[in-house]
């Protein structure tokens, strides 16, 4: 039997709550406001670029630029559905049937490789969508063009930090994998069973939650385009 340690409820995005549940580290309530945090995350070059985007002149929209329509929304939905399928259909995360069950000790390495591959795919596809939608937004009006410039600056400033932080998630999952395996060993389970199925489920949930986080800027740009 796999034991879980009761933890205090944590408010916040699903992705953060999932990681907090899977780790033994207590998460304190945030002590700084969002503006205070941003002031530490943005260096002076980013601050200047952001000020220029907010106060500078915007380009005149190009009448021949591609327009936002239902086909673009459908494409965004298809990209999301494809990424969800890549997570839910990953061979390493599928529950094996009785004929493929093994008594050998599983290794985390295949899970780590799959996790990294899915992260790279999510980053590439959401980045492409974000850039394309931003280009469309910039052609709507001067006000929307300014919003697109602000989004470009924020992506440039925050993406390295986001990439670095999300890069730690496979290590968090490695600790969770070892924790579940040790718990099973302590209970005398000789073959991987419930604990490995639970890990697969947890990894799927974490990757799906990370996908939602990566898609937030895309959803925001879509919302702006709908109200142009």
CSV table of C-alpha atoms in Angstrom, one decimal, residues 120-216:
chain,number,residue,atom,x,y,z
A,120,UNK,CA,10.1,20.5,-25.4
A,121,UNK,CA,7.1,19.8,-27.6
A,122,UNK,CA,4.8,22.0,-25.5
A,123,UNK,CA,7.3,24.8,-25.5
A,124,UNK,CA,7.8,24.7,-29.2
A,125,UNK,CA,4.1,24.5,-30.2
A,126,UNK,CA,2.8,27.1,-27.6
A,127,UNK,CA,5.7,29.5,-28.5
A,128,UNK,CA,4.8,29.3,-32.2
A,129,UNK,CA,1.1,29.9,-31.5
A,130,UNK,CA,1.9,32.9,-29.2
A,131,UNK,CA,4.1,34.5,-31.8
A,132,UNK,CA,1.5,34.0,-34.6
A,133,UNK,CA,-1.4,35.4,-32.5
A,134,UNK,CA,0.7,38.3,-31.4
A,135,UNK,CA,1.4,39.2,-35.0
A,136,UNK,CA,-2.3,39.2,-35.8
A,137,UNK,CA,-3.0,41.3,-32.7
A,138,UNK,CA,-0.5,43.9,-33.8
A,139,UNK,CA,-2.4,44.4,-37.1
A,140,UNK,CA,-5.8,45.1,-35.4
A,141,UNK,CA,-5.4,48.6,-34.1
A,142,UNK,CA,-2.7,50.9,-32.4
A,143,UNK,CA,-4.0,49.9,-29.0
A,144,UNK,CA,-3.8,46.2,-29.8
A,145,UNK,CA,-0.4,46.7,-31.3
A,146,UNK,CA,0.8,48.1,-28.0
A,147,UNK,CA,-0.6,45.1,-26.2
A,148,UNK,CA,1.2,42.8,-28.6
A,149,UNK,CA,4.5,44.7,-28.0
A,150,UNK,CA,4.0,44.4,-24.2
A,151,UNK,CA,3.4,40.6,-24.6
A,152,UNK,CA,6.6,40.3,-26.7
A,153,UNK,CA,8.6,42.1,-24.0
A,154,UNK,CA,7.2,40.0,-21.2
A,155,UNK,CA,7.9,36.8,-23.1
A,156,UNK,CA,11.5,37.9,-23.7
A,157,UNK,CA,11.9,38.8,-20.0
A,158,UNK,CA,10.1,35.9,-18.3
A,159,UNK,CA,10.6,33.0,-20.6
A,160,UNK,CA,14.2,32.2,-19.4
A,161,UNK,CA,13.0,32.1,-15.8
A,162,UNK,CA,10.0,30.0,-16.7
A,163,UNK,CA,12.2,27.6,-18.7
A,164,UNK,CA,14.6,27.3,-15.8
A,165,UNK,CA,11.9,26.7,-13.2
A,166,UNK,CA,10.0,24.2,-15.3
A,167,UNK,CA,13.3,22.4,-16.0
A,168,UNK,CA,13.3,21.4,-12.3
A,169,UNK,CA,10.0,19.5,-12.6
A,170,UNK,CA,11.5,16.2,-13.9
A,171,UNK,CA,13.8,16.1,-10.8
A,172,UNK,CA,10.7,16.7,-8.6
A,173,UNK,CA,9.1,13.8,-10.3
A,174,UNK,CA,12.2,11.6,-9.8
A,175,UNK,CA,12.0,12.3,-6.1
A,176,UNK,CA,8.3,11.4,-6.1
A,177,UNK,CA,9.1,8.2,-8.1
A,178,UNK,CA,11.7,7.2,-5.5
A,179,UNK,CA,9.4,8.1,-2.6
A,180,UNK,CA,6.6,5.8,-3.9
A,181,UNK,CA,9.0,3.0,-4.6
A,182,UNK,CA,10.5,3.1,-1.1
A,183,UNK,CA,7.0,3.1,0.3
A,184,UNK,CA,6.1,0.0,-1.7
A,185,UNK,CA,9.4,-1.7,-0.6
A,186,UNK,CA,8.6,-0.9,3.0
A,187,UNK,CA,5.2,-2.6,2.6
A,188,UNK,CA,6.8,-5.7,1.1
A,189,UNK,CA,5.7,-5.2,-2.5
A,190,UNK,CA,8.1,-7.2,-4.7
A,191,UNK,CA,6.7,-6.2,-8.1
A,192,UNK,CA,5.7,-2.7,-9.3
A,193,UNK,CA,1.9,-2.4,-9.1
A,194,UNK,CA,-0.3,0.2,-7.5
A,195,UNK,CA,2.6,2.6,-6.7
A,196,UNK,CA,3.8,2.7,-10.4
A,197,UNK,CA,0.3,3.2,-11.7
A,198,UNK,CA,-0.1,6.1,-9.2
A,199,UNK,CA,3.2,7.6,-10.5
A,200,UNK,CA,2.0,7.3,-14.1
A,201,UNK,CA,-1.2,9.1,-13.2
A,202,UNK,CA,0.6,11.8,-11.2
A,203,UNK,CA,3.0,12.4,-14.1
A,204,UNK,CA,0.1,12.7,-16.6
A,205,UNK,CA,-1.6,15.2,-14.3
A,206,UNK,CA,1.5,17.3,-13.9
A,207,UNK,CA,2.2,17.4,-17.6
A,208,UNK,CA,-1.4,18.4,-18.4
A,209,UNK,CA,-1.2,21.1,-15.7
A,210,UNK,CA,2.0,22.4,-17.2
A,211,UNK,CA,0.4,22.5,-20.6
A,212,UNK,CA,-2.4,24.7,-19.2
A,213,UNK,CA,0.3,27.0,-17.7
A,214,UNK,CA,2.1,27.3,-21.1
A,215,UNK,CA,-1.2,28.0,-22.9
A,216,UNK,CA,-2.2,30.9,-20.6
